Every structure is written in C-alpha cells, then in structure tokens.
C-alpha cells in the first residue's frame, strides 16, 4: 500500500546538538526520496534528496541516509539551530511516475 | 519573484458555496500539482497535470475540478463545499520525471475554512 512515515511525532533537541529524524517507507519500487521542511504558515521547502542507487548524501549541515534493505530513510541535522524548528517530511517517488507520496511528518523543536 | 504563487491565502466560506483557488508558477515547469494538508499535517496528493493534461487523479470527489489553461497555471475549483473540505491546499510544480528531476516546489498554501 501507499504508506510512508510514522504518525506525527515530536523531537525535542537542545540548540547545538545533532538531530536525527527517521522515516519508514513501504514501497520497494520507489527510487527517489526527498526531505522537506515546513515552517508554520508556509509551504514545504526542499532540503535534500537521494536516489535509490545511493545510500548517503550530504548537504550543508544535513545528511540523508537510505537503507533499502529495511526501507528506512533518515535526516541528520548537525549543530541544530532554533531556525531548524519546523515539521519535517520524508517523501518517496514511485518508480517512473510523477507521484510524490509524503510521510506524516516529524515536528522538530529546538530549545536554547 | 515568487516561484509558485497561489491565491487567496485564506478563504472562509459557507457550506454549499463554490470557490476557486488559483495557482501560477514562473519556473517553466511542465508538471503541476494540488496537495491537501489536513489538520494533522498529512499531505496528500490530489491532482497532477503535465502540460495541461491530467496525469494523476487520486479518487478526489468530482466536486473538485482542476483546470489548467496553460502549463504555467493550475486552478482548483470546488463545488458545493462541505465541512470536511476545510484544510490547507498547496499547489506545487516540478520539471517532471522526463527531465529526471522530480523535486517539487510548493506555493505558500491556501487555508480553506468551511463554516
């Protein structure tokens, strides 16, 4: 079935710590994955993506890890800042389609 | 210079009314979408258009009718609004799989409240 992610959990971290947000996907035919950040009152904003032929990709302060064996995706944010507070969504793209399916999201709260 | 712009940002209306939400993208993308986000933040795809042609229709009630006059615009018309239609509606665009770039760019959303 079309199922990505978990029920909306909340992750609370202290400023400066590293954050790890996890996501499970169920469709083994998916070949492209994206992480989005959504701040209050705004639309989702692209953070980083990864294709199924990779298992790790790094950006500025963010790293995405893909484990196809267990259908697991994670987003690591280094030195978390207050501006990182938002809801984070993983999304998967079914092979050879324009259909991006979103997970239920994780709320990240950063405390000073 | 907003890449994906949708109007209005807020829409408050009575049950039974008909309303429209407009969306425009200036990115030159071929594919446009409508997503619905419920009160639990779950984002669900509703429609996808590629070059004015309907590609995806996710069993959305036929009260919802997307219209794409050209590939830069995808408007959403909703007839006979119901309480359950209250949500935030997001328009998005992408270059599409044909270009090996499926990344979506989202508008800022339209919060629809049906009273």
mmCIF file of C-alpha atoms in Angstrom:
data_model
loop_
_atom_site.group_PDB
_atom_site.id
_atom_site.type_symbol
_atom_site.label_atom_id
_atom_site.label_comp_id
_atom_site.label_asym_id
_atom_site.label_seq_id
_atom_site.Cartn_x
_atom_site.Cartn_y
_atom_site.Cartn_z
ATOM 1 C CA UNK A 1 0.000 0.000 0.000
ATOM 2 C CA UNK A 2 0.962 3.653 -0.080
ATOM 3 C CA UNK A 3 2.462 4.193 3.337
ATOM 4 C CA UNK A 4 5.361 6.413 4.210
ATOM 5 C CA UNK A 5 6.471 7.504 7.639
ATOM 6 C CA UNK A 6 5.001 7.373 11.079
ATOM 7 C CA UNK A 7 2.269 9.234 12.933
ATOM 8 C CA UNK A 8 3.415 12.793 13.635
ATOM 9 C CA UNK A 9 5.924 12.566 16.488
ATOM 10 C CA UNK A 10 7.844 15.396 18.098
ATOM 11 C CA UNK A 11 11.601 15.526 18.516
ATOM 12 C CA UNK A 12 12.964 17.995 21.048
ATOM 13 C CA UNK A 13 16.661 18.852 20.950
ATOM 14 C CA UNK A 14 18.911 21.419 22.509
ATOM 15 C CA UNK A 15 20.494 24.060 20.337
ATOM 16 C CA UNK A 16 23.867 22.867 19.107
ATOM 17 C CA UNK A 17 23.044 19.169 19.367
ATOM 18 C CA UNK A 18 22.655 16.913 16.359
ATOM 19 C CA UNK A 19 19.142 15.840 15.302
ATOM 20 C CA UNK A 20 18.135 12.613 13.650
ATOM 21 C CA UNK A 21 14.697 12.307 12.090
ATOM 22 C CA UNK A 22 13.616 8.884 10.898
ATOM 23 C CA UNK A 23 11.191 7.719 8.260
ATOM 24 C CA UNK A 24 9.990 4.310 7.114
ATOM 25 C CA UNK A 25 8.677 3.713 3.620
ATOM 26 C CA UNK A 26 6.829 0.697 2.322
ATOM 27 C CA UNK A 27 7.116 0.754 -1.474
ATOM 28 C CA UNK A 28 10.214 -1.083 -2.669
ATOM 29 C CA UNK A 29 9.577 0.294 -6.168
ATOM 30 C CA UNK A 30 10.310 3.844 -5.042
ATOM 31 C CA UNK A 31 13.555 5.127 -6.483
ATOM 32 C CA UNK A 32 13.750 8.719 -5.316
ATOM 33 C CA UNK A 33 13.390 10.223 -1.862
ATOM 34 C CA UNK A 34 13.185 13.771 -0.604
ATOM 35 C CA UNK A 35 13.176 15.556 2.722
ATOM 36 C CA UNK A 36 11.098 18.704 3.096
ATOM 37 C CA UNK A 37 10.941 21.293 5.865
ATOM 38 C CA UNK A 38 7.686 23.084 6.602
ATOM 39 C CA UNK A 39 7.651 26.134 8.836
ATOM 40 C CA UNK A 40 4.440 27.405 10.343
ATOM 41 C CA UNK A 41 2.211 29.091 7.772
ATOM 42 C CA UNK A 42 4.454 28.200 4.845
ATOM 43 C CA UNK A 43 4.667 25.575 2.154
ATOM 44 C CA UNK A 44 7.092 22.642 2.306
ATOM 45 C CA UNK A 45 10.620 23.612 1.357
ATOM 46 C CA UNK A 46 13.116 21.234 -0.249
ATOM 47 C CA UNK A 47 16.066 20.247 1.951
ATOM 48 C CA UNK A 48 17.856 17.330 0.327
ATOM 49 C CA UNK A 49 17.148 14.360 -1.922
ATOM 50 C CA UNK A 50 18.644 10.965 -2.669
ATOM 51 C CA UNK A 51 18.207 8.339 -5.358
ATOM 52 C CA UNK A 52 17.913 4.638 -4.662
ATOM 53 C CA UNK A 53 21.339 3.919 -6.137
ATOM 54 C CA UNK A 54 22.934 5.821 -3.249
ATOM 55 C CA UNK A 55 22.936 5.212 0.498
ATOM 56 C CA UNK A 56 24.190 8.571 1.716
ATOM 57 C CA UNK A 57 24.147 12.145 0.566
ATOM 58 C CA UNK A 58 25.421 15.234 2.332
ATOM 59 C CA UNK A 59 24.386 18.845 2.128
ATOM 60 C CA UNK A 60 25.111 21.868 4.226
ATOM 61 C CA UNK A 61 24.627 20.681 7.837
ATOM 62 C CA UNK A 62 22.282 17.934 6.635
ATOM 63 C CA UNK A 63 22.856 14.313 5.688
ATOM 64 C CA UNK A 64 20.342 11.845 4.326
ATOM 65 C CA UNK A 65 20.848 8.118 4.793
ATOM 66 C CA UNK A 66 18.959 5.488 2.848
ATOM 67 C CA UNK A 67 18.735 1.851 3.881
ATOM 68 C CA UNK A 68 16.848 -0.010 1.172
ATOM 69 C CA UNK A 69 17.123 -3.334 2.977
ATOM 70 C CA UNK A 70 14.842 -2.177 5.772
ATOM 71 C CA UNK A 71 13.161 0.622 3.783
ATOM 72 C CA UNK A 72 14.387 3.328 6.109
ATOM 73 C CA UNK A 73 15.342 6.925 5.495
ATOM 74 C CA UNK A 74 16.872 9.344 7.967
ATOM 75 C CA UNK A 75 17.733 13.014 8.048
ATOM 76 C CA UNK A 76 20.600 14.148 10.211
ATOM 77 C CA UNK A 77 20.953 17.827 11.077
ATOM 78 C CA UNK A 78 24.267 18.872 12.559
ATOM 79 C CA UNK A 79 24.509 21.613 15.186
ATOM 80 C CA UNK A 80 20.756 22.174 15.286
ATOM 81 C CA UNK A 81 19.694 25.805 15.409
ATOM 82 C CA UNK A 82 16.434 27.492 16.512
ATOM 83 C CA UNK A 83 15.707 28.220 12.857
ATOM 84 C CA UNK A 84 15.569 24.473 12.237
ATOM 85 C CA UNK A 85 12.351 24.243 14.256
ATOM 86 C CA UNK A 86 9.695 23.033 11.825
ATOM 87 C CA UNK A 87 7.824 19.944 10.658
ATOM 88 C CA UNK A 88 9.978 17.657 8.529
ATOM 89 C CA UNK A 89 8.524 15.350 5.904
ATOM 90 C CA UNK A 90 10.072 12.495 4.034
ATOM 91 C CA UNK A 91 8.603 11.714 0.640
ATOM 92 C CA UNK A 92 9.050 8.917 -1.858
ATOM 93 C CA UNK A 93 8.584 8.924 -5.581
ATOM 94 C CA UNK A 94 7.187 5.806 -7.181
ATOM 95 C CA UNK A 95 9.365 4.496 -9.969
ATOM 96 C CA UNK A 96 8.764 6.189 -13.325
ATOM 97 C CA UNK A 97 5.907 8.379 -12.114
ATOM 98 C CA UNK A 98 5.416 11.992 -11.116
ATOM 99 C CA UNK A 99 3.723 10.866 -7.925
ATOM 100 C CA UNK A 100 5.420 12.063 -4.730
ATOM 101 C CA UNK A 101 3.966 10.450 -1.598
ATOM 102 C CA UNK A 102 4.578 12.160 1.727
ATOM 103 C CA UNK A 103 5.040 10.700 5.167
ATOM 104 C CA UNK A 104 3.154 12.083 8.134
ATOM 105 C CA UNK A 105 5.989 14.304 9.309
ATOM 106 C CA UNK A 106 8.034 14.913 12.437
ATOM 107 C CA UNK A 107 7.929 18.118 14.427
ATOM 108 C CA UNK A 108 11.394 19.299 15.469
ATOM 109 C CA UNK A 109 11.563 21.638 18.455
ATOM 110 C CA UNK A 110 14.870 23.294 19.268
ATOM 111 C CA UNK A 111 15.429 24.651 22.769
ATOM 112 C CA UNK A 112 18.069 27.219 23.700
ATOM 113 C CA UNK B 1 9.627 36.932 -7.521
ATOM 114 C CA UNK B 2 7.640 34.044 -6.050
ATOM 115 C CA UNK B 3 8.235 30.816 -7.968
ATOM 116 C CA UNK B 4 4.872 29.201 -7.185
ATOM 117 C CA UNK B 5 2.161 31.606 -6.145
ATOM 118 C CA UNK B 6 -1.377 30.772 -5.124
ATOM 119 C CA UNK B 7 -4.308 32.946 -4.178
ATOM 120 C CA UNK B 8 -6.047 33.545 -1.929
ATOM 121 C CA UNK B 9 -4.003 32.712 1.169
ATOM 122 C CA UNK B 10 -7.111 32.480 3.315
ATOM 123 C CA UNK B 11 -10.594 31.508 2.215
ATOM 124 C CA UNK B 12 -13.550 31.423 4.603
ATOM 125 C CA UNK B 13 -16.879 30.383 3.182
ATOM 126 C CA UNK B 14 -20.210 28.764 3.943
ATOM 127 C CA UNK B 15 -21.175 25.172 3.252
ATOM 128 C CA UNK B 16 -22.666 24.693 -0.183
ATOM 129 C CA UNK B 17 -20.758 27.535 -1.812
ATOM 130 C CA UNK B 18 -18.493 27.209 -4.849
ATOM 131 C CA UNK B 19 -14.966 28.593 -4.652
ATOM 132 C CA UNK B 20 -11.754 28.644 -6.667
ATOM 133 C CA UNK B 21 -8.080 28.734 -5.786
ATOM 134 C CA UNK B 22 -5.617 29.977 -8.363
ATOM 135 C CA UNK B 23 -2.031 28.861 -8.880
ATOM 136 C CA UNK B 24 0.715 30.106 -11.132
ATOM 137 C CA UNK B 25 4.359 29.072 -11.499
ATOM 138 C CA UNK B 26 7.097 31.031 -13.244
ATOM 139 C CA UNK B 27 9.688 28.253 -13.202
ATOM 140 C CA UNK B 28 8.947 26.960 -16.674
ATOM 141 C CA UNK B 29 7.946 23.591 -15.248
ATOM 142 C CA UNK B 30 5.801 21.153 -17.183
ATOM 143 C CA UNK B 31 4.103 19.455 -14.229
ATOM 144 C CA UNK B 32 1.825 20.994 -11.632
ATOM 145 C CA UNK B 33 0.045 19.514 -8.620
ATOM 146 C CA UNK B 34 -2.524 20.106 -5.957
ATOM 147 C CA UNK B 35 -1.968 18.675 -2.493
ATOM 148 C CA UNK B 36 -4.305 18.768 0.511
ATOM 149 C CA UNK B 37 -2.925 19.062 4.046
ATOM 150 C CA UNK B 38 -5.268 18.125 6.874
ATOM 151 C CA UNK B 39 -5.261 19.289 10.489
ATOM 152 C CA UNK B 40 -2.756 16.547 11.377
ATOM 153 C CA UNK B 41 -0.330 17.916 8.782
ATOM 154 C CA UNK B 42 -0.746 14.933 6.486
ATOM 155 C CA UNK B 43 -0.029 15.926 2.877
ATOM 156 C CA UNK B 44 -1.978 14.024 0.242
ATOM 157 C CA UNK B 45 -1.722 14.399 -3.496
ATOM 158 C CA UNK B 46 -4.973 15.274 -5.246
ATOM 159 C CA UNK B 47 -4.133 16.001 -8.876
ATOM 160 C CA UNK B 48 -1.208 16.221 -11.233
ATOM 161 C CA UNK B 49 -1.138 17.891 -14.643
ATOM 162 C CA UNK B 50 1.598 17.657 -17.238
ATOM 163 C CA UNK B 51 1.459 20.248 -19.998
ATOM 164 C CA UNK B 52 -2.236 20.903 -19.345
ATOM 165 C CA UNK B 53 -3.059 17.198 -19.384
ATOM 166 C CA UNK B 54 -4.432 15.386 -16.308
ATOM 167 C CA UNK B 55 -1.965 12.715 -15.184
ATOM 168 C CA UNK B 56 -2.989 11.861 -11.624
ATOM 169 C CA UNK B 57 -6.428 11.989 -10.030
ATOM 170 C CA UNK B 58 -6.329 10.459 -6.571
ATOM 171 C CA UNK B 59 -10.008 9.499 -6.194
ATOM 172 C CA UNK B 60 -10.897 13.043 -5.294
ATOM 173 C CA UNK B 61 -14.665 13.770 -5.246
ATOM 174 C CA UNK B 62 -15.840 15.184 -8.548
ATOM 175 C CA UNK B 63 -16.847 18.369 -6.706
ATOM 176 C CA UNK B 64 -13.159 19.210 -7.142
ATOM 177 C CA UNK B 65 -12.292 20.190 -10.682
ATOM 178 C CA UNK B 66 -8.797 21.293 -11.626
ATOM 179 C CA UNK B 67 -8.373 23.472 -14.674
ATOM 180 C CA UNK B 68 -5.129 24.158 -16.498
ATOM 181 C CA UNK B 69 -5.459 26.916 -19.114
ATOM 182 C CA UNK B 70 -1.737 26.653 -19.843
ATOM 183 C CA UNK B 71 1.207 24.828 -18.325
ATOM 184 C CA UNK B 72 2.017 27.734 -16.002
ATOM 185 C CA UNK B 73 -1.398 27.723 -14.345
ATOM 186 C CA UNK B 74 -3.387 25.122 -12.465
ATOM 187 C CA UNK B 75 -6.527 26.344 -10.753
ATOM 188 C CA UNK B 76 -8.730 24.363 -8.401
ATOM 189 C CA UNK B 77 -12.476 24.827 -8.408
ATOM 190 C CA UNK B 78 -14.561 23.299 -5.639
ATOM 191 C CA UNK B 79 -18.343 22.971 -5.890
ATOM 192 C CA UNK B 80 -20.816 22.536 -3.043
ATOM 193 C CA UNK B 81 -18.239 22.957 -0.299
ATOM 194 C CA UNK B 82 -18.514 20.654 2.717
ATOM 195 C CA UNK B 83 -17.171 20.953 6.247
ATOM 196 C CA UNK B 84 -14.653 18.184 5.514
ATOM 197 C CA UNK B 85 -13.087 20.263 2.770
ATOM 198 C CA UNK B 86 -11.544 22.521 5.400
ATOM 199 C CA UNK B 87 -7.783 22.119 5.035
ATOM 200 C CA UNK B 88 -4.724 23.813 3.626
ATOM 201 C CA UNK B 89 -4.372 23.337 -0.126
ATOM 202 C CA UNK B 90 -0.921 23.512 -1.678
ATOM 203 C CA UNK B 91 -0.058 23.989 -5.290
ATOM 204 C CA UNK B 92 3.309 22.675 -6.485
ATOM 205 C CA UNK B 93 5.293 22.278 -9.668
ATOM 206 C CA UNK B 94 8.193 20.216 -10.924
ATOM 207 C CA UNK B 95 10.159 19.663 -14.091
ATOM 208 C CA UNK B 96 8.820 16.111 -14.104
ATOM 209 C CA UNK B 97 10.329 12.679 -14.474
ATOM 210 C CA UNK B 98 11.087 13.215 -18.130
ATOM 211 C CA UNK B 99 13.898 15.502 -17.028
ATOM 212 C CA UNK B 100 14.995 13.219 -14.189
ATOM 213 C CA UNK B 101 14.131 15.981 -11.740
ATOM 214 C CA UNK B 102 11.095 15.167 -9.656
ATOM 215 C CA UNK B 103 11.747 17.776 -6.966
ATOM 216 C CA UNK B 104 8.570 19.695 -6.113
ATOM 217 C CA UNK B 105 8.400 23.415 -5.462
ATOM 218 C CA UNK B 106 5.445 24.418 -3.313
ATOM 219 C CA UNK B 107 3.348 27.516 -3.014
ATOM 220 C CA UNK B 108 2.625 29.018 0.402
ATOM 221 C CA UNK B 109 -0.774 27.368 0.696
ATOM 222 C CA UNK B 110 -4.439 28.384 0.849
ATOM 223 C CA UNK B 111 -6.164 27.820 4.157
ATOM 224 C CA UNK B 112 -9.776 26.955 3.399
ATOM 225 C CA UNK B 113 -12.293 27.122 6.234
ATOM 226 C CA UNK B 114 -15.824 25.929 5.537
ATOM 227 C CA UNK B 115 -18.378 27.076 8.122
#
